[in-house]
Structures are given as structure tokens and as C-alpha cells.
Amino acid sequence: MAIFVFAGSKGGSARTVSSILLASGLRELGFSPVHAQLVSEGMSPSLSRIDGLPFAVSYTRSGNVKMFDAVLEASSHCGASHSHVIIDNPAQPIRKVLAYATDTRMRIFLPMRDGVQEIAQVIHDLREIQEETSASEEPLPKIWILPIGWPSSLKPKDYFDILSRRGLKREPLLALSVLHPGVPQLDTLDLDFRDDENRFILTEQQQDAAIRLAEAVLRANGEAQSIRSPDNWFSGPKSN
Ligand SMILES: Nc1ncnc2c1ncn2[C@@H]1O[C@H](COP(=O)(O)OP(=O)(O)OP(=O)(O)O)[C@@H](O)[C@H]1O
Ligand SMILES: [Mg+2]
């Protein structure tokens, strides 16, 4: 079971939307993920009032220091065992996340939108990860940059060039990769994932983005062989 943590210190950087897309995409591909949201004091969970969710959800107040343990425990109470745990963090300093993200199954996703400030914030977070991990005995966590709304023609190398032009030194951040092609720019008027009857729904564009994101995550995590395309999912073994 892999644990994917959407993190980052900048508010409104597409963690929640992308985490919901990833859960939906994994479900579309036949997996059984759980979406676990760490909810700031005074906020209500993003998915709590939507009916017909195709994946399990769990919520934890983010003031709870043992939050990752709590999420894992809550998700194991959600019923069947889960293929992937997707943790949606609020905006918070990355060292706070590292302090509890000690499970070696964890992969940290840093969404990066197209914009000078957004790139600078991701570089800031990456530097903080570098500082924290070089000062500790723990191995470097695996970190993936998740491009949001960038042209799909860009390749992973292009993102590294963009980051290094703006001052990121690649060494010794060896565990850094880019989730390619990331999440496209979606219609912002249509991102609350519910229909008029308050049931969970994805537009065709969102569904496509969700599946592509899930496939990219599985490939990056070395799970590509377990992707079952929706076509052969129900058909079972073919007889001649
Ligand atoms: N792929 C996308 N295309 C276009 N707009 C997006 C996309 N992803 C997110 N947004 C928009 O960006 C804003 C922030 O998204 P989201 O709530 O997912 O960010 P967040 O990082 O979870 O923010 P918070 O700091 O509040 O937790 C929302 O208005 C959302 O509609
Ligand atoms: Mg959020």
C-alpha cells in the first residue's frame, strides 16, 4: 500500500483538487483508494457533503500531531483494505509534514502551478526538505513535483531546467522526480465535483485528467504493471 501526501506551504496550490482527481482516477482503474483529508480548525472537509463518492474518505483535524497514524487507523476502519492512501494536507510548512511523514511508503507530491511565485514557493519547499533531511538520520523521502496547468508538451527535463534557472540545485536532492504530464488547466467554474442533487460527478475532461494522473502516479511508483484498462477490467479471460 502506497501513501501519497499532497503537501506544500502555499495556499490554493491545487492539492485538494488534484488529490480528489487521483482518488477518482485510481478508482476508475480498478483500485480501492482512500482519500484522507487533514482539515484545518474551523474548516469543513471538502467531500463531507457529497453523496455517492466512488472511493472511501476519512477526515482528521490537522492539529493532531499523530495525524498520519490517525489517518491510517481511520482508513483501516473504513472497511476493506485500501490499495492507496491519499492524504490531502492544508497549506503548511513542509517541515511540519516531514515531522510526521516518516513512513517509508510515503511519497510527497508538491503541486506546482504555472507562475513565478508558485515556482519560487516550490523551490522554497524543496530547500526546506533538503535542509531537514540533511540534518536528520532519516533517508530522503521521495518527492514528486506535480505540474498543474502547464503545457503538456513540456518534458520532465524542462521542469528541472525551469527550477534550476530559478536557483534550485539538483544535488543532493536525488529523490526528486516530476509526475508527467501532471494535471491540465481545468474549468475553474466546475471544480466542486457535485451535480444539482449533490452527487459526486466528474466532467469528461476531469475524468480524463483523473485517469492520466493515476496512470502517471502508478508508473512513477513502479506499479504500472498493475494497471488494468477499463476495457479488460470486467471481461475476464478470453476464450478462443
Ligand atoms: N487543475 C486545475 N485547473 C484549474 N484550476 C484549478 C486546478 N486545480 C485547482 N484549481 C483551482 O485552484 C484553487 C485552489 O485549489 P485547491 O483547493 O485544490 O488548492 P489547495 O492547495 O487544496 O488549497 P488550500 O490551501 O485551500 O488547501 C481552487 O479555486 C480550484 O478551483
Ligand atoms: Mg486544500
Tab-separated table of C-alpha atoms and ligand atoms in Angstrom:
chain	number	residue	atom	x	y	z
A	1	MET	CA	0.000	0.000	0.000
A	2	ALA	CA	1.440	3.346	-1.048
A	3	ILE	CA	0.759	6.596	0.757
A	4	PHE	CA	0.615	9.734	-1.359
A	5	VAL	CA	0.857	13.010	0.519
A	6	PHE	CA	-0.206	16.253	-1.181
A	7	ALA	CA	1.829	18.915	0.566
A	8	GLY	CA	3.232	22.420	0.184
A	9	SER	CA	3.368	25.692	2.053
A	10	LYS	CA	1.414	27.818	-0.398
A	11	GLY	CA	-2.362	28.182	-0.057
A	12	GLY	CA	-4.539	27.393	-3.063
A	13	SER	CA	-1.941	25.370	-4.925
A	14	ALA	CA	-4.340	22.656	-6.158
A	15	ARG	CA	-3.625	20.000	-3.517
A	16	THR	CA	-7.269	19.231	-2.763
A	17	VAL	CA	-8.499	19.193	-6.363
A	18	SER	CA	-5.563	17.050	-7.514
A	19	SER	CA	-5.924	14.635	-4.607
A	20	ILE	CA	-9.609	14.113	-5.462
A	21	LEU	CA	-8.708	13.547	-9.116
A	22	LEU	CA	-6.072	10.999	-8.103
A	23	ALA	CA	-8.525	9.089	-5.904
A	24	SER	CA	-11.101	9.090	-8.723
A	25	GLY	CA	-8.549	8.017	-11.308
A	26	LEU	CA	-7.251	5.144	-9.197
A	27	ARG	CA	-10.824	4.022	-8.656
A	28	GLU	CA	-11.507	4.195	-12.408
A	29	LEU	CA	-8.502	1.936	-12.937
A	30	GLY	CA	-9.956	-0.654	-10.570
A	31	PHE	CA	-8.128	0.200	-7.336
A	32	SER	CA	-9.630	0.929	-3.938
A	33	PRO	CA	-8.029	4.134	-2.653
A	34	VAL	CA	-8.989	6.109	0.428
A	35	HIS	CA	-8.931	9.899	0.355
A	36	ALA	CA	-7.884	11.255	3.735
A	37	GLN	CA	-8.105	14.959	4.357
A	38	LEU	CA	-6.329	16.799	7.162
A	39	VAL	CA	-8.746	19.591	7.925
A	40	SER	CA	-7.656	22.902	9.467
A	41	GLU	CA	-9.526	24.167	12.517
A	42	GLY	CA	-12.695	25.973	11.516
A	43	MET	CA	-12.841	24.429	8.033
A	44	SER	CA	-15.195	21.701	6.929
A	45	PRO	CA	-13.948	18.664	4.998
A	46	SER	CA	-14.153	19.158	1.211
A	47	LEU	CA	-16.019	15.954	0.423
A	48	SER	CA	-18.162	15.591	3.524
A	49	ARG	CA	-21.442	16.711	1.972
A	50	ILE	CA	-21.191	14.931	-1.371
A	51	ASP	CA	-23.155	11.725	-1.927
A	52	GLY	CA	-22.162	8.720	-3.994
A	53	LEU	CA	-18.394	9.035	-3.665
A	54	PRO	CA	-16.711	6.205	-5.567
A	55	PHE	CA	-13.870	5.955	-3.024
A	56	ALA	CA	-13.572	5.864	0.764
A	57	VAL	CA	-12.928	9.099	2.649
A	58	SER	CA	-11.619	9.939	6.067
A	59	TYR	CA	-11.014	13.219	7.903
A	60	THR	CA	-8.584	14.188	10.607
A	61	ARG	CA	-8.173	17.542	12.323
A	62	SER	CA	-4.752	18.775	11.338
A	63	GLY	CA	-3.940	19.999	14.835
A	64	ASN	CA	-3.440	16.356	15.711
A	65	VAL	CA	0.313	15.679	15.827
A	66	LYS	CA	-0.170	11.973	15.290
A	67	MET	CA	-2.277	12.713	12.249
A	68	PHE	CA	-0.744	10.230	9.884
A	69	ASP	CA	-1.224	7.404	12.350
A	70	ALA	CA	-4.780	8.595	12.894
A	71	VAL	CA	-5.450	8.679	9.154
A	72	LEU	CA	-4.047	5.215	8.631
A	73	GLU	CA	-6.045	3.871	11.516
A	74	ALA	CA	-9.237	5.586	10.386
A	75	SER	CA	-8.770	4.298	6.847
A	76	SER	CA	-8.318	0.754	8.053
A	77	HIS	CA	-11.694	1.128	9.805
A	78	CYS	CA	-13.338	2.235	6.568
A	79	GLY	CA	-13.898	-1.378	5.583
A	80	ALA	CA	-11.946	-3.316	3.020
A	81	SER	CA	-8.215	-2.852	2.776
A	82	HIS	CA	-7.139	0.056	0.650
A	83	SER	CA	-4.773	-0.049	-2.277
A	84	HIS	CA	-3.560	3.533	-1.806
A	85	VAL	CA	-3.915	6.177	0.867
A	86	ILE	CA	-4.128	9.726	-0.475
A	87	ILE	CA	-3.518	12.401	2.125
A	88	ASP	CA	-4.633	15.957	1.373
A	89	ASN	CA	-2.805	18.425	3.610
A	90	PRO	CA	-3.733	22.034	4.190
A	91	ALA	CA	-1.042	24.603	3.329
A	92	GLN	CA	1.643	24.257	5.973
A	93	PRO	CA	5.417	24.463	6.294
A	94	ILE	CA	6.917	21.393	4.714
A	95	ARG	CA	8.972	20.634	7.837
A	96	LYS	CA	5.721	20.037	9.695
A	97	VAL	CA	4.786	17.417	7.137
A	98	LEU	CA	8.230	15.807	7.288
A	99	ALA	CA	7.974	15.578	11.054
A	100	TYR	CA	5.143	13.090	10.765
A	101	ALA	CA	5.723	11.704	7.269
A	102	THR	CA	8.250	9.153	8.423
A	103	ASP	CA	6.635	6.078	6.904
A	104	THR	CA	8.898	4.850	4.096
A	105	ARG	CA	5.841	4.104	1.942
A	106	MET	CA	5.082	7.813	1.758
A	107	ARG	CA	5.584	9.812	-1.402
A	108	ILE	CA	5.315	13.567	-1.172
A	109	PHE	CA	3.598	15.431	-4.010
A	110	LEU	CA	4.302	19.128	-4.438
A	111	PRO	CA	1.803	20.651	-6.863
A	112	MET	CA	3.399	23.421	-8.942
A	113	ARG	CA	1.238	25.829	-10.867
A	114	ASP	CA	2.461	27.939	-13.730
A	115	GLY	CA	3.667	31.233	-12.252
A	116	VAL	CA	6.770	32.926	-10.892
A	117	GLN	CA	5.544	32.935	-7.289
A	118	GLU	CA	4.383	29.339	-7.491
A	119	ILE	CA	7.756	28.155	-8.774
A	120	ALA	CA	9.552	30.156	-6.075
A	121	GLN	CA	7.382	28.597	-3.381
A	122	VAL	CA	8.098	25.074	-4.606
A	123	ILE	CA	11.834	25.839	-4.607
A	124	HIS	CA	11.483	27.156	-1.064
A	125	ASP	CA	9.766	23.925	-0.009
A	126	LEU	CA	12.372	21.773	-1.753
A	127	ARG	CA	15.171	23.651	0.013
A	128	GLU	CA	13.444	23.107	3.315
A	129	ILE	CA	13.184	19.383	2.595
A	130	GLN	CA	16.887	19.346	1.742
A	131	GLU	CA	17.798	21.133	4.973
A	132	GLU	CA	15.586	18.966	7.147
A	133	THR	CA	16.728	15.682	5.699
A	134	SER	CA	20.422	16.535	5.689
A	135	ALA	CA	20.114	17.353	9.391
A	136	SER	CA	18.420	14.053	10.240
A	137	GLU	CA	19.269	10.373	10.111
A	138	GLU	CA	16.150	9.601	8.101
A	139	PRO	CA	16.526	8.769	4.405
A	140	LEU	CA	15.280	11.351	1.904
A	141	PRO	CA	11.583	10.929	1.236
A	142	LYS	CA	10.616	10.501	-2.400
A	143	ILE	CA	9.326	13.793	-3.719
A	144	TRP	CA	7.387	14.349	-6.871
A	145	ILE	CA	6.625	17.687	-8.421
A	146	LEU	CA	3.132	17.700	-9.850
A	147	PRO	CA	2.792	20.264	-12.643
A	148	ILE	CA	-0.628	21.957	-12.656
A	149	GLY	CA	-1.845	23.724	-15.777
A	150	TRP	CA	1.465	23.589	-17.676
A	151	PRO	CA	1.599	22.832	-21.414
A	152	SER	CA	1.535	19.073	-21.950
A	153	SER	CA	4.396	19.422	-24.446
A	154	LEU	CA	6.868	20.045	-21.578
A	155	LYS	CA	9.045	17.078	-20.618
A	156	PRO	CA	10.367	16.295	-17.108
A	157	LYS	CA	13.778	17.690	-18.109
A	158	ASP	CA	12.157	21.018	-18.986
A	159	TYR	CA	10.835	21.334	-15.431
A	160	PHE	CA	14.259	20.646	-13.984
A	161	ASP	CA	15.667	23.340	-16.289
A	162	ILE	CA	12.981	25.788	-15.149
A	163	LEU	CA	13.723	25.036	-11.494
A	164	SER	CA	17.481	25.232	-11.848
A	165	ARG	CA	17.264	28.512	-13.781
A	166	ARG	CA	15.445	29.877	-10.764
A	167	GLY	CA	18.091	28.717	-8.357
A	168	LEU	CA	17.365	25.104	-7.384
A	169	LYS	CA	20.490	22.999	-7.117
A	170	ARG	CA	19.707	19.431	-8.101
A	171	GLU	CA	22.222	17.799	-5.752
A	172	PRO	CA	21.739	16.203	-3.338
A	173	LEU	CA	18.000	16.051	-3.935
A	174	LEU	CA	18.265	12.783	-5.799
A	175	ALA	CA	14.807	11.598	-4.840
A	176	LEU	CA	13.099	14.363	-6.818
A	177	SER	CA	11.039	13.493	-9.900
A	178	VAL	CA	8.345	15.110	-11.995
A	179	LEU	CA	4.953	13.497	-12.390
A	180	HIS	CA	4.487	13.859	-16.060
A	181	PRO	CA	2.321	15.282	-17.673
A	182	GLY	CA	0.641	16.441	-14.463
A	183	VAL	CA	-2.840	17.937	-14.249
A	184	PRO	CA	-4.162	20.152	-17.050
A	185	GLN	CA	-5.763	23.533	-16.550
A	186	LEU	CA	-9.396	22.689	-15.791
A	187	ASP	CA	-12.519	24.807	-15.953
A	188	THR	CA	-12.459	26.577	-12.580
A	189	LEU	CA	-16.229	27.131	-12.538
A	190	ASP	CA	-16.756	23.416	-12.412
A	191	LEU	CA	-14.470	22.135	-9.689
A	192	ASP	CA	-16.762	21.267	-6.819
A	193	PHE	CA	-17.393	17.737	-8.123
A	194	ARG	CA	-21.126	17.656	-7.443
A	195	ASP	CA	-24.279	17.784	-9.516
A	196	ASP	CA	-27.561	19.567	-8.687
A	197	GLU	CA	-28.549	16.656	-6.451
A	198	ASN	CA	-25.289	16.837	-4.571
A	199	ARG	CA	-23.945	13.641	-6.017
A	200	PHE	CA	-20.291	13.203	-6.897
A	201	ILE	CA	-19.639	13.826	-10.558
A	202	LEU	CA	-16.687	14.439	-12.860
A	203	THR	CA	-16.903	16.133	-16.245
A	204	GLU	CA	-15.425	14.240	-19.159
A	205	GLN	CA	-12.357	16.495	-19.071
A	206	GLN	CA	-11.883	15.864	-15.341
A	207	GLN	CA	-12.336	12.124	-15.761
A	208	ASP	CA	-9.690	12.084	-18.446
A	209	ALA	CA	-7.329	14.136	-16.265
A	210	ALA	CA	-8.020	11.819	-13.316
A	211	ILE	CA	-7.115	8.675	-15.258
A	212	ARG	CA	-3.987	10.229	-16.740
A	213	LEU	CA	-2.889	11.385	-13.303
A	214	ALA	CA	-3.479	7.974	-11.749
A	215	GLU	CA	-1.555	6.282	-14.567
A	216	ALA	CA	1.351	8.712	-14.160
A	217	VAL	CA	1.434	8.086	-10.406
A	218	LEU	CA	1.361	4.307	-10.838
A	219	ARG	CA	4.122	4.455	-13.458
A	220	ALA	CA	6.273	6.684	-11.262
A	221	ASN	CA	5.692	4.409	-8.290
A	222	GLY	CA	6.667	1.282	-10.194
A	223	GLU	CA	3.115	-0.066	-10.210
A	224	ALA	CA	2.448	0.267	-13.923
A	225	GLN	CA	2.107	-3.478	-14.399
A	226	SER	CA	-0.940	-3.437	-12.127
A	227	ILE	CA	-2.898	-1.026	-14.344
A	228	ARG	CA	-5.965	-2.713	-15.711
A	229	SER	CA	-7.545	-0.779	-18.518
A	230	PRO	CA	-11.305	-0.315	-18.122
A	231	ASP	CA	-11.714	-2.370	-21.330
A	232	ASN	CA	-10.297	-5.588	-19.940
A	233	TRP	CA	-11.341	-4.953	-16.377
A	234	PHE	CA	-14.679	-6.778	-16.488
A	235	SER	CA	-14.088	-9.052	-19.433
A	236	GLY	CA	-12.038	-11.686	-17.634
A	237	PRO	CA	-10.011	-14.284	-19.519
A	238	LYS	CA	-10.930	-14.535	-23.183
A	239	SER	CA	-11.803	-17.926	-24.652
A	240	ASN	CA	-10.984	-18.620	-28.321
B	1	LIG	N1	-6.144	21.769	-12.453
B	1	LIG	C1	-6.744	22.935	-12.134
B	1	LIG	N2	-7.137	23.784	-13.103
B	1	LIG	C2	-7.722	24.951	-12.798
B	1	LIG	N3	-7.982	25.365	-11.545
B	1	LIG	C3	-7.624	24.576	-10.540
B	1	LIG	C4	-6.984	23.318	-10.757
B	1	LIG	N4	-6.741	22.736	-9.549
B	1	LIG	C5	-7.227	23.610	-8.630
B	1	LIG	N5	-7.759	24.701	-9.203
B	1	LIG	C6	-8.380	25.852	-8.518
B	1	LIG	O1	-7.419	26.415	-7.658
B	1	LIG	C7	-7.979	26.784	-6.412
B	1	LIG	C8	-7.269	26.073	-5.295
B	1	LIG	O2	-7.419	24.671	-5.448
B	1	LIG	P1	-7.370	23.668	-4.215
B	1	LIG	O3	-8.437	23.971	-3.247
B	1	LIG	O4	-7.292	22.304	-4.776
B	1	LIG	O5	-5.963	24.095	-3.612
B	1	LIG	P2	-5.349	23.703	-2.171
B	1	LIG	O6	-3.885	23.680	-2.372
B	1	LIG	O7	-6.014	22.494	-1.660
B	1	LIG	O8	-5.772	24.984	-1.320
B	1	LIG	P3	-5.838	25.139	0.290
B	1	LIG	O9	-4.607	25.916	0.634
B	1	LIG	O10	-7.095	25.929	0.486
B	1	LIG	O11	-5.886	23.771	0.900
B	1	LIG	C9	-9.459	26.420	-6.481
B	1	LIG	O12	-10.168	27.581	-6.805
B	1	LIG	C10	-9.533	25.421	-7.605
B	1	LIG	O13	-10.759	25.508	-8.249
B	2	MG	MG	-6.819	22.071	0.201
